[in-house]
mmCIF file with all atom_site columns, C-alpha atoms in Angstrom:
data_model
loop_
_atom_site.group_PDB
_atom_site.id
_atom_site.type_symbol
_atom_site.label_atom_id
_atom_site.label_alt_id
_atom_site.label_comp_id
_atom_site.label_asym_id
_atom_site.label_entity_id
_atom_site.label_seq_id
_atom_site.pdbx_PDB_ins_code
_atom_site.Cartn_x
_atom_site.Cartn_y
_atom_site.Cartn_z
_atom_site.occupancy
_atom_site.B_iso_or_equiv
_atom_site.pdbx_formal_charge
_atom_site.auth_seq_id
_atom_site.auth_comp_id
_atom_site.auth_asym_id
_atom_site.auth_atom_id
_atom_site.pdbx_PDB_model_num
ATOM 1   C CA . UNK K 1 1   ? 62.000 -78.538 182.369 1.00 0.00 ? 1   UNK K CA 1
ATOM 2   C CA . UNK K 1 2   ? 59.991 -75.470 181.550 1.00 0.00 ? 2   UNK K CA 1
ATOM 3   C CA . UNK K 1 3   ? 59.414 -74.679 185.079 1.00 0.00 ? 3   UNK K CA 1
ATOM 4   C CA . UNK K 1 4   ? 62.665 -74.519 185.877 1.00 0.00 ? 4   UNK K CA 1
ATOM 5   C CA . UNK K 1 5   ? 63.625 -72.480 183.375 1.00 0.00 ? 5   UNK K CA 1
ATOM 6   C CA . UNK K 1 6   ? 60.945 -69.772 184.237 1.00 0.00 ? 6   UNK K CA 1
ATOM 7   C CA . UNK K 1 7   ? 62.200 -69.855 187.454 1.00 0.00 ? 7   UNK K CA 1
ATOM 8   C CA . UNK K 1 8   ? 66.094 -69.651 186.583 1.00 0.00 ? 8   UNK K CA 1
ATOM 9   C CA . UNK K 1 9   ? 64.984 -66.476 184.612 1.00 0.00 ? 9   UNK K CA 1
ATOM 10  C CA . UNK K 1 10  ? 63.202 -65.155 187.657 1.00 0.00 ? 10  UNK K CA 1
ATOM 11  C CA . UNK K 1 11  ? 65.726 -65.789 190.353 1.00 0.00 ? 11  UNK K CA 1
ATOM 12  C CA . UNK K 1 12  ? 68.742 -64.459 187.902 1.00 0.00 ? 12  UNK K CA 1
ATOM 13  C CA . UNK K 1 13  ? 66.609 -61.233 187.091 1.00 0.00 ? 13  UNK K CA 1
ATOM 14  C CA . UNK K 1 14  ? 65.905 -60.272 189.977 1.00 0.00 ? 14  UNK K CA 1
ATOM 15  C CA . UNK K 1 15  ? 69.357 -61.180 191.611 1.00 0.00 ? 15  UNK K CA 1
ATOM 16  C CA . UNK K 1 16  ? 71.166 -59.597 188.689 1.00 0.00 ? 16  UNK K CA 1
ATOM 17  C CA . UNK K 1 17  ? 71.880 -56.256 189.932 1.00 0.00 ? 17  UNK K CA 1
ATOM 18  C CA . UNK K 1 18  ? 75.502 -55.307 190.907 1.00 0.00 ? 18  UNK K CA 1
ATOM 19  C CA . UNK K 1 19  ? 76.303 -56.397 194.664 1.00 0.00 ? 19  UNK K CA 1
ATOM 20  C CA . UNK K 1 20  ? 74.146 -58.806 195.255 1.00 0.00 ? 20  UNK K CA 1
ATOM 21  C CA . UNK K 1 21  ? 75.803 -61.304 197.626 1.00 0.00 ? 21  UNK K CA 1
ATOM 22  C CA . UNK K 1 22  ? 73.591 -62.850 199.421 1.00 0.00 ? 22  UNK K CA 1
ATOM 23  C CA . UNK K 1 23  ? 69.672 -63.853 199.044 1.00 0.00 ? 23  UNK K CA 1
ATOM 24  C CA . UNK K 1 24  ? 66.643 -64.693 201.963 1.00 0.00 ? 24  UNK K CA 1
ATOM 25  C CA . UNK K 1 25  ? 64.519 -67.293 199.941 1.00 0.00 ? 25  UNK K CA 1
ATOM 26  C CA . UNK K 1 26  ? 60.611 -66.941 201.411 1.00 0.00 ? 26  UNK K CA 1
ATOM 27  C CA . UNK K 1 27  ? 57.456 -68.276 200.243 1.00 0.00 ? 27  UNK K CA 1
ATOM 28  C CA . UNK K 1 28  ? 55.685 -64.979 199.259 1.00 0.00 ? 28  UNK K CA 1
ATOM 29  C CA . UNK K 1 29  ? 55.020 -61.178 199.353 1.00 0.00 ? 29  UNK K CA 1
ATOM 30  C CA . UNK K 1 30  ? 53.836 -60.995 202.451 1.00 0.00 ? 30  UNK K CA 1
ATOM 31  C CA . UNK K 1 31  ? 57.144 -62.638 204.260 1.00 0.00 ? 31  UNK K CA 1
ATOM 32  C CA . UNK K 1 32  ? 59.164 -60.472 201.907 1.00 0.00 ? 32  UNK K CA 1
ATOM 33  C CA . UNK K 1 33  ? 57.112 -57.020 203.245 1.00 0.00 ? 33  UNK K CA 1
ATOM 34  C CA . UNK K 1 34  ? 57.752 -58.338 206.866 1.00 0.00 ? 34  UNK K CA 1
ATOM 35  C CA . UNK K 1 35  ? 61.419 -59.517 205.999 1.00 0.00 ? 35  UNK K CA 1
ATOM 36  C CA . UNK K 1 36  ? 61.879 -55.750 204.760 1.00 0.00 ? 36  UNK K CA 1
ATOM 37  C CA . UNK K 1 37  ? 59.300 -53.672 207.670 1.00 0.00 ? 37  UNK K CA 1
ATOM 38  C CA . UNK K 1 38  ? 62.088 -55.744 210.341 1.00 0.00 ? 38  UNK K CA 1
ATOM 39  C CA . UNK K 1 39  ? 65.165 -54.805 208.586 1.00 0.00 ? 39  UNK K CA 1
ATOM 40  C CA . UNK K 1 40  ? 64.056 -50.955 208.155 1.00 0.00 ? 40  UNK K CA 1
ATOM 41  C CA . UNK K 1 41  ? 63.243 -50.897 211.857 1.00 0.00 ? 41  UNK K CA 1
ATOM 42  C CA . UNK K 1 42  ? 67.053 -52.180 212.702 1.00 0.00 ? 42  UNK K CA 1
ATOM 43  C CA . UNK K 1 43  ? 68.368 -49.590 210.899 1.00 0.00 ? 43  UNK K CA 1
ATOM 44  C CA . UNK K 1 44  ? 69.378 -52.077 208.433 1.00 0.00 ? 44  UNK K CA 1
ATOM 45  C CA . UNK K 1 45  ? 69.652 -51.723 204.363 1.00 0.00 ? 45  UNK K CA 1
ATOM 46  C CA . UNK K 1 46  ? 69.194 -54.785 202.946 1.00 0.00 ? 46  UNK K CA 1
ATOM 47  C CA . UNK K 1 47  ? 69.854 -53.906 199.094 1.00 0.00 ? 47  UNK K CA 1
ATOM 48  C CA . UNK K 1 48  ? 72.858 -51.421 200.255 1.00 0.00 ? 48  UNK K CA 1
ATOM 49  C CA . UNK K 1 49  ? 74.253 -54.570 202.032 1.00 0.00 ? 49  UNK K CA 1
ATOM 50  C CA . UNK K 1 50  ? 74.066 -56.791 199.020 1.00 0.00 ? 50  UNK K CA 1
ATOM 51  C CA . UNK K 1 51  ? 71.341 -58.923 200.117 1.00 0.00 ? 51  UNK K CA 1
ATOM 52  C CA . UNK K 1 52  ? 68.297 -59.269 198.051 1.00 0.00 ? 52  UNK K CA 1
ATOM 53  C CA . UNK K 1 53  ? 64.628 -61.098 199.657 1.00 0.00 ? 53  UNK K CA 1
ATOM 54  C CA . UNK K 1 54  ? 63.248 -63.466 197.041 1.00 0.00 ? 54  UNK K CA 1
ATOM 55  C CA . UNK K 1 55  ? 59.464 -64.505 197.017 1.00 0.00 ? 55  UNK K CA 1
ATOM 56  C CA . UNK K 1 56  ? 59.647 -67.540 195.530 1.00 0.00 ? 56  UNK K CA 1
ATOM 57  C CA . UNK K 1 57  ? 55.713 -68.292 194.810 1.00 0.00 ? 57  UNK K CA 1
ATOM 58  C CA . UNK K 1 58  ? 55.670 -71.170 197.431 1.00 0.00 ? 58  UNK K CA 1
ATOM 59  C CA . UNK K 1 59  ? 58.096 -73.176 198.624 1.00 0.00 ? 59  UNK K CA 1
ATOM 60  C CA . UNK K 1 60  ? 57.781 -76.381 196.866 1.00 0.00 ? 60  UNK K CA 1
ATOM 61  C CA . UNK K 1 61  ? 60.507 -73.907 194.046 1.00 0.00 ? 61  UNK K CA 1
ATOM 62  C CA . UNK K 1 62  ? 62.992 -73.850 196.762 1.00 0.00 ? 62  UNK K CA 1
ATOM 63  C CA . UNK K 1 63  ? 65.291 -76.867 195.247 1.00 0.00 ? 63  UNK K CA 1
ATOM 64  C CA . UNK K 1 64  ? 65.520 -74.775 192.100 1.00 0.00 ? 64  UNK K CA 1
ATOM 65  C CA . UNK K 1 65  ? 66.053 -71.382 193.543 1.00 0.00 ? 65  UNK K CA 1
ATOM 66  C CA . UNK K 1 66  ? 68.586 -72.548 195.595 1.00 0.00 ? 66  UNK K CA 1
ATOM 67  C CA . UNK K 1 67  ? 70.424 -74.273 192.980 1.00 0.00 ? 67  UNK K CA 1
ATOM 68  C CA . UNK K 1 68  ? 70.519 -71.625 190.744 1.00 0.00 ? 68  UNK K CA 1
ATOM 69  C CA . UNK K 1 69  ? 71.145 -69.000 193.160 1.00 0.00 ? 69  UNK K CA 1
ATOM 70  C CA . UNK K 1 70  ? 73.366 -71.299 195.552 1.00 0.00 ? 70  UNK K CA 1
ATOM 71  C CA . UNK K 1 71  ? 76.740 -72.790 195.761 1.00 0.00 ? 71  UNK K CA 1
ATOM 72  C CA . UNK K 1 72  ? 76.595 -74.924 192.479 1.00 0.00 ? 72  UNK K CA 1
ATOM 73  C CA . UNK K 1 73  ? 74.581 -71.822 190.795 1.00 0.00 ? 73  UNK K CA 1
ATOM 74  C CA . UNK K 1 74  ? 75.583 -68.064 191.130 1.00 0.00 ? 74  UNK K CA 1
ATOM 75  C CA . UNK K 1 75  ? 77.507 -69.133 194.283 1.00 0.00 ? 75  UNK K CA 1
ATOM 76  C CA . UNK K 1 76  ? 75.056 -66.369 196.670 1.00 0.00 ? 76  UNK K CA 1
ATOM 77  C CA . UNK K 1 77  ? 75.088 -67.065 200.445 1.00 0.00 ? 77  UNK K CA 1
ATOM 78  C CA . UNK K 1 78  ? 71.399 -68.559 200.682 1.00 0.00 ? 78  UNK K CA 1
ATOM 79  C CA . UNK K 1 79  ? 69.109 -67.975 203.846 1.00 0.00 ? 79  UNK K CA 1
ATOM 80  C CA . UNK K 1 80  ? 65.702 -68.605 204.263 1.00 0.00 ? 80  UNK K CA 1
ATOM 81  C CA . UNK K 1 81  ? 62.281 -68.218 206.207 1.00 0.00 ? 81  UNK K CA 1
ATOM 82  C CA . UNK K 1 82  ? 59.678 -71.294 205.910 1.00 0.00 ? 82  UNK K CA 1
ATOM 83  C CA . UNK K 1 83  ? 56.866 -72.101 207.301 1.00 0.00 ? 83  UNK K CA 1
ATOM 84  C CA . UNK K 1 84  ? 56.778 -75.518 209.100 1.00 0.00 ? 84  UNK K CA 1
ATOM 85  C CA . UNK K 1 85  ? 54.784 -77.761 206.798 1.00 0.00 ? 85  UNK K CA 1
ATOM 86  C CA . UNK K 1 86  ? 57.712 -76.328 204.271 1.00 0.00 ? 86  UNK K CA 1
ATOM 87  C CA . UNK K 1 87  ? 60.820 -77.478 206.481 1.00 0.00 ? 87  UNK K CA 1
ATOM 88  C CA . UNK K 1 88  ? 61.633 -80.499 204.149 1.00 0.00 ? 88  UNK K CA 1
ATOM 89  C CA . UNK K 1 89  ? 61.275 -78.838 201.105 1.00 0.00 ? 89  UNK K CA 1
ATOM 90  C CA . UNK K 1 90  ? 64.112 -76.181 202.439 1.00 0.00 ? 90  UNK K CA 1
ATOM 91  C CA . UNK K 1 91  ? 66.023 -79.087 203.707 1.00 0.00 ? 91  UNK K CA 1
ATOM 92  C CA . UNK K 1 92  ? 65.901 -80.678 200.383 1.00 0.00 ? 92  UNK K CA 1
ATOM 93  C CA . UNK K 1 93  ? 66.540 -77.560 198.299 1.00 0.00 ? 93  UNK K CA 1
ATOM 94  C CA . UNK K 1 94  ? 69.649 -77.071 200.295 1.00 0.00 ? 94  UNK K CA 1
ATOM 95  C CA . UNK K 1 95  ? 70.870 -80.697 199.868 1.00 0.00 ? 95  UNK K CA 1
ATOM 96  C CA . UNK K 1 96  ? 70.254 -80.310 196.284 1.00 0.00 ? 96  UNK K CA 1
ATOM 97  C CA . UNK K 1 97  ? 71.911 -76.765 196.032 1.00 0.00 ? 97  UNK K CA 1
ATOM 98  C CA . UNK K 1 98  ? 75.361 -78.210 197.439 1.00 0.00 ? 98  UNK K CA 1
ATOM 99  C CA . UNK K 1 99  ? 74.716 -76.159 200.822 1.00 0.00 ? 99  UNK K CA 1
ATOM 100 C CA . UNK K 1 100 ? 76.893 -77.460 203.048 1.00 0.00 ? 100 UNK K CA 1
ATOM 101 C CA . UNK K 1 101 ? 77.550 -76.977 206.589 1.00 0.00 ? 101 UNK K CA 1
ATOM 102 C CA . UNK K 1 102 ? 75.023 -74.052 208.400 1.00 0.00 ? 102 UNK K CA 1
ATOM 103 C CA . UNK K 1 103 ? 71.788 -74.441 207.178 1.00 0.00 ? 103 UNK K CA 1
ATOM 104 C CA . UNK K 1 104 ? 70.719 -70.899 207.534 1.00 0.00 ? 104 UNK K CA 1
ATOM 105 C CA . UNK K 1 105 ? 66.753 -71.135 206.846 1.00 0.00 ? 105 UNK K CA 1
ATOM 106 C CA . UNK K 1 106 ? 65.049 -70.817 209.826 1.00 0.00 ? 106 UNK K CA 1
ATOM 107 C CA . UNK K 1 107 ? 61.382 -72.324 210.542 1.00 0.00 ? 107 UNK K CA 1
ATOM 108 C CA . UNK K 1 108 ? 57.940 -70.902 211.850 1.00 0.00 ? 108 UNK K CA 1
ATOM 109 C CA . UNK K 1 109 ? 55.464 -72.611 213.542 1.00 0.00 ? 109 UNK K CA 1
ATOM 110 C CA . UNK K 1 110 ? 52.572 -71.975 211.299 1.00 0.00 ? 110 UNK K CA 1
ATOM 111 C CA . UNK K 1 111 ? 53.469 -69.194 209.305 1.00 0.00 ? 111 UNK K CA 1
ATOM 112 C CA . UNK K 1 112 ? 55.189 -65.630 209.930 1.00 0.00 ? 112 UNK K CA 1
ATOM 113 C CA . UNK K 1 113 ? 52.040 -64.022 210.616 1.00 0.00 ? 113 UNK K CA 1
ATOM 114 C CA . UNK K 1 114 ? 51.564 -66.798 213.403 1.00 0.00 ? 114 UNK K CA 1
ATOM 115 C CA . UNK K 1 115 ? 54.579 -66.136 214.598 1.00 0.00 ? 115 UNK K CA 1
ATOM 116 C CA . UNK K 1 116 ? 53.500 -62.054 214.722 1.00 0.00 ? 116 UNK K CA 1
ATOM 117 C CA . UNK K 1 117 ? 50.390 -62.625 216.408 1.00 0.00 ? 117 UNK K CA 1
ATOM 118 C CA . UNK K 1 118 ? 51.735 -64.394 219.247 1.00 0.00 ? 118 UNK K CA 1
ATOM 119 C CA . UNK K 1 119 ? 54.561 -62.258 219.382 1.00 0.00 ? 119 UNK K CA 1
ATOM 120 C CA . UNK K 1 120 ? 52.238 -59.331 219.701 1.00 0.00 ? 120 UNK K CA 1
ATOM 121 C CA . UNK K 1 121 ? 49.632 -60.833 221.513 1.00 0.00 ? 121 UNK K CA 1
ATOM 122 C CA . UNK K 1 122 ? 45.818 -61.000 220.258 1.00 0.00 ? 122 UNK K CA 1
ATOM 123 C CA . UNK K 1 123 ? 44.480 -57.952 221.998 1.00 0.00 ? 123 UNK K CA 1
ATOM 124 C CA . UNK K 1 124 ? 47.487 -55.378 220.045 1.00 0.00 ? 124 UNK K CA 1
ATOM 125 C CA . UNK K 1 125 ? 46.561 -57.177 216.611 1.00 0.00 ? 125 UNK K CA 1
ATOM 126 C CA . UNK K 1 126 ? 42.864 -56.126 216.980 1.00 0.00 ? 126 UNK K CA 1
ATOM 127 C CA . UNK K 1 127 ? 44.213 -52.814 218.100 1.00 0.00 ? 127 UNK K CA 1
ATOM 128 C CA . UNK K 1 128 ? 46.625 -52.657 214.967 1.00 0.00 ? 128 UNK K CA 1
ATOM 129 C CA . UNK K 1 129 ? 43.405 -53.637 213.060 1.00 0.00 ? 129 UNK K CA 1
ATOM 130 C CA . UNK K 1 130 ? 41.378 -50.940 214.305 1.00 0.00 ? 130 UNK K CA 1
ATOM 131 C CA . UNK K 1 131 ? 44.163 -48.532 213.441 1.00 0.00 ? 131 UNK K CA 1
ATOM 132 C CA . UNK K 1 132 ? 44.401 -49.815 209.679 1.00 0.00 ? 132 UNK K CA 1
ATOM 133 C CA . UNK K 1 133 ? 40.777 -49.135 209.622 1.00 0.00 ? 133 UNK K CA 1
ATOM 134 C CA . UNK K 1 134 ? 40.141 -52.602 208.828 1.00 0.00 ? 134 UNK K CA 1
ATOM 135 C CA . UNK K 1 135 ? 37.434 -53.584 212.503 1.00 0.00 ? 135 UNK K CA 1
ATOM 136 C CA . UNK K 1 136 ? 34.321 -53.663 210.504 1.00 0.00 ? 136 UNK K CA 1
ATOM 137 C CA . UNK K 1 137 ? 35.565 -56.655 208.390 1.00 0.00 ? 137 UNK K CA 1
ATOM 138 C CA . UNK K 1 138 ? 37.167 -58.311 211.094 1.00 0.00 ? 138 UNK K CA 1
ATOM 139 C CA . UNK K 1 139 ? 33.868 -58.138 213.072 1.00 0.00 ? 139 UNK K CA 1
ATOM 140 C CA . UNK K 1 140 ? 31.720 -59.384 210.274 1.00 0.00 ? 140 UNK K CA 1
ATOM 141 C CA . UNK K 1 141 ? 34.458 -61.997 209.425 1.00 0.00 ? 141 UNK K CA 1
ATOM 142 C CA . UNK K 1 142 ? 34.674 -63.459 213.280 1.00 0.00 ? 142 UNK K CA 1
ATOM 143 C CA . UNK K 1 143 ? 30.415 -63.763 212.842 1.00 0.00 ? 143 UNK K CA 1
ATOM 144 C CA . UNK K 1 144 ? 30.718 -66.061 210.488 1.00 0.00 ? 144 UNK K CA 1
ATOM 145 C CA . UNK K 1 145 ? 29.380 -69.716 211.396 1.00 0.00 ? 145 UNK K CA 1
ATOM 146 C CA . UNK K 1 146 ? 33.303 -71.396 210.370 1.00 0.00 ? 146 UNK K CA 1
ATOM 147 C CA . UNK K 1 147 ? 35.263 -68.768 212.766 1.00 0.00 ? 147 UNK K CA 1
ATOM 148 C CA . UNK K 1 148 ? 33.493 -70.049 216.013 1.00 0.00 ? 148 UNK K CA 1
ATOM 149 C CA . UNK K 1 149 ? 35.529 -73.358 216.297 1.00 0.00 ? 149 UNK K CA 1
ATOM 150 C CA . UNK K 1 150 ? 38.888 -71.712 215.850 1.00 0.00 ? 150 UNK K CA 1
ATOM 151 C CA . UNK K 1 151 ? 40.882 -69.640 218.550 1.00 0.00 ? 151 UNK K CA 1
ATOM 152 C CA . UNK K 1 152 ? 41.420 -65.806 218.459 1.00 0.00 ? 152 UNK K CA 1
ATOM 153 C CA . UNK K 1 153 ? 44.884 -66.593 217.145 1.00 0.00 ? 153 UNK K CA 1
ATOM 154 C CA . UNK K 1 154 ? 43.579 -68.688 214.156 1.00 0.00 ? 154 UNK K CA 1
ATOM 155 C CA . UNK K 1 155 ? 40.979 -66.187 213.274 1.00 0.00 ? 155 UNK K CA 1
ATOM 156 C CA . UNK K 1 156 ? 43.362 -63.478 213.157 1.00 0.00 ? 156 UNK K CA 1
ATOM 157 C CA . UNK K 1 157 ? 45.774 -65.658 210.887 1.00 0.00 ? 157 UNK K CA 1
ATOM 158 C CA . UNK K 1 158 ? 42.696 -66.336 208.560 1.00 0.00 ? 158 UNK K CA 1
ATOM 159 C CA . UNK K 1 159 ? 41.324 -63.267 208.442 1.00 0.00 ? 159 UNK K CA 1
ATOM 160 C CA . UNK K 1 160 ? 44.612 -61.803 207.304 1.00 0.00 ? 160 UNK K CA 1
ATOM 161 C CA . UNK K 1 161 ? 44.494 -64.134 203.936 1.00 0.00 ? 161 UNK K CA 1
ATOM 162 C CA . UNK K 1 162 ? 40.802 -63.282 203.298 1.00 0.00 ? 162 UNK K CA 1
ATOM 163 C CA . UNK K 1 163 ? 41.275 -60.014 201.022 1.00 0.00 ? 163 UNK K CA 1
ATOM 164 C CA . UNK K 1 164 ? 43.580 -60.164 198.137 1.00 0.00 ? 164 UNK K CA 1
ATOM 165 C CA . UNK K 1 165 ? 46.583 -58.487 199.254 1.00 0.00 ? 165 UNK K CA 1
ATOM 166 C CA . UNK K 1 166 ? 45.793 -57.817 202.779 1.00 0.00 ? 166 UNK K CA 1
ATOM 167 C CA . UNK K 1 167 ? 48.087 -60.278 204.371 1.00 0.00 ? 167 UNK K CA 1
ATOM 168 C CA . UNK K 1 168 ? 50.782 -58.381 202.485 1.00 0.00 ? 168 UNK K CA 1
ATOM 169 C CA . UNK K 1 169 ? 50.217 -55.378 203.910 1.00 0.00 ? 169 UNK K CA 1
ATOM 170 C CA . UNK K 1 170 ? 49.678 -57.009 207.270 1.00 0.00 ? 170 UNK K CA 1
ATOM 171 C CA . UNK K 1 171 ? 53.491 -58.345 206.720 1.00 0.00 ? 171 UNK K CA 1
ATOM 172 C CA . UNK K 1 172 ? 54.524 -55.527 207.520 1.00 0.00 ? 172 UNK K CA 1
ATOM 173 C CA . UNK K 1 173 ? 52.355 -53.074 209.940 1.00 0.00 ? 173 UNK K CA 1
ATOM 174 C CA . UNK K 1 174 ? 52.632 -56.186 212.152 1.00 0.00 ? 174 UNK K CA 1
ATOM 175 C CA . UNK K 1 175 ? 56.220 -56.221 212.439 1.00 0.00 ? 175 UNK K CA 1
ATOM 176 C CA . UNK K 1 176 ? 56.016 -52.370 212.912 1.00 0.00 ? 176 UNK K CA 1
ATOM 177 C CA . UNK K 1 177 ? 53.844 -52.845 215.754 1.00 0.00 ? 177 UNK K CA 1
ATOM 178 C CA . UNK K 1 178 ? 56.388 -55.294 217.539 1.00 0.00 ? 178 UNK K CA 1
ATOM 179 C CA . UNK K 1 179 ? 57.995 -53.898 220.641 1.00 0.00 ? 179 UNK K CA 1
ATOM 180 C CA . UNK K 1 180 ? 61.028 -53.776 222.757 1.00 0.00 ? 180 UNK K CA 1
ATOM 181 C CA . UNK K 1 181 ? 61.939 -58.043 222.652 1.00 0.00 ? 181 UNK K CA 1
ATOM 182 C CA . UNK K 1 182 ? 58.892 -59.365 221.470 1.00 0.00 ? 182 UNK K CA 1
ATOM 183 C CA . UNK K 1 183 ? 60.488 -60.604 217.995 1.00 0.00 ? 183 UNK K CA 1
ATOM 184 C CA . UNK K 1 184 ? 59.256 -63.782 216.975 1.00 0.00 ? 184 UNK K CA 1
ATOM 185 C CA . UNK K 1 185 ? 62.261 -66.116 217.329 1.00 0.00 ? 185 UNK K CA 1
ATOM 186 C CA . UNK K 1 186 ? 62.901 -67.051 213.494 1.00 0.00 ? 186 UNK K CA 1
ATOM 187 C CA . UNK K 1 187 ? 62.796 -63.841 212.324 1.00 0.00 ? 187 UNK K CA 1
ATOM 188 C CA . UNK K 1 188 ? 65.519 -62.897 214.901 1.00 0.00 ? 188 UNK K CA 1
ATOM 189 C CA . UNK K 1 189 ? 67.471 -65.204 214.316 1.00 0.00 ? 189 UNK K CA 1
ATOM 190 C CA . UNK K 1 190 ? 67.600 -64.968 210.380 1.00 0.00 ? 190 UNK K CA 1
ATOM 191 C CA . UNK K 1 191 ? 68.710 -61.450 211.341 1.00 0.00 ? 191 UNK K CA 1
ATOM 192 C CA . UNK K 1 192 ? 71.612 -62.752 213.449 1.00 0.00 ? 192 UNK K CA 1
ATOM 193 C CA . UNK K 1 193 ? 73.306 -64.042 210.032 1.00 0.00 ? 193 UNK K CA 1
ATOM 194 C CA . UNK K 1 194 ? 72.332 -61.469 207.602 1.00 0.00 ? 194 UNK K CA 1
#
């Protein structure tokens, strides 16, 4: 249909350049900035290596991204990053893309930022916050009547999609502030096979 047809346009444009080999599918911006922040601190170069992140505007697009971009399509090497409630959409996108063998997508509990904030622990994220300049909303956003009922963890994860285009830029000053080990587990292990 239409849709997919937008999307074939989208995936093959942005794929097209020389080299590309291989492509991480995630849901949006703010997995690609984190994607990207994790690779720049291992030294890595993802475009020099041939390997292009895709933000594919949610993850219900994932059958058709992977089948254009996939085995039965431009014949890439597909990975991915999804967020739990997404795990059967990835597993049906791959099915559907003629993936066969290693399914190299991995999963996060909530979301990536979930996975940051526990990584990093609650007290480091508030002193991230504080560094971005960005306390004074966070305190008058944690006052509000609907924040009381959730934990610090689920505040912070809310908080981050509040502001239009703040958990994007969050993507990626969280991974920056990650130390030694403390990598949350999907995004280390997508790294193991890039």
């Amino acid at each position: 249909g239409r849709g997919d047809e937008g999307a074939r346009e989208r995936a093959v444009g942005l794929v097209g350049e020389v080299g590309v080999r291989g492509v991480v599918l995630v849901e949006g911006p703010s997995d690609v900035g984190a994607v990207e922040a994790f690779a720049g601190r291992l030294g890595r170069d993802l475009v020099g290596e041939g390997i292009c992140v895709l933000a594919m505007g949610g993850a219900m697009g994932v059958g058709r991204f992977a089948g254009f971009l996939g085995p039965d399509g431009l014949g890439l090497r597909l990975t991915g990053l999804c967020d739990e409630r997404e795990r059967d959409y990835f597993e049906r996108g791959w099915t559907r893309a003629g993936v066969v063998g290693s399914r190299d997508y991995f999963v996060c509990a909530a979301d990536l930022e979930d996975e940051l904030i526990r990584a990093l622990g609650v007290e480091r994220v508030i002193e991230i916050v504080r560094e971005e300049g960005d306390l004074r909303p966070l305190e008058t956003f944690l006052r509000q009547p609907a924040q009381r009922e959730r934990t610090p963890q689920q505040q912070l994860r809310r908080f981050f999609g509040t502001t239009k285009g703040r958990k994007i830029h969050y993507g990626g000053v969280l991974v920056r502030g990650l130390e030694g080990e403390r990598v949350p587990g999907p995004l280390a292990r997508l790294f193991e096979v890039l």
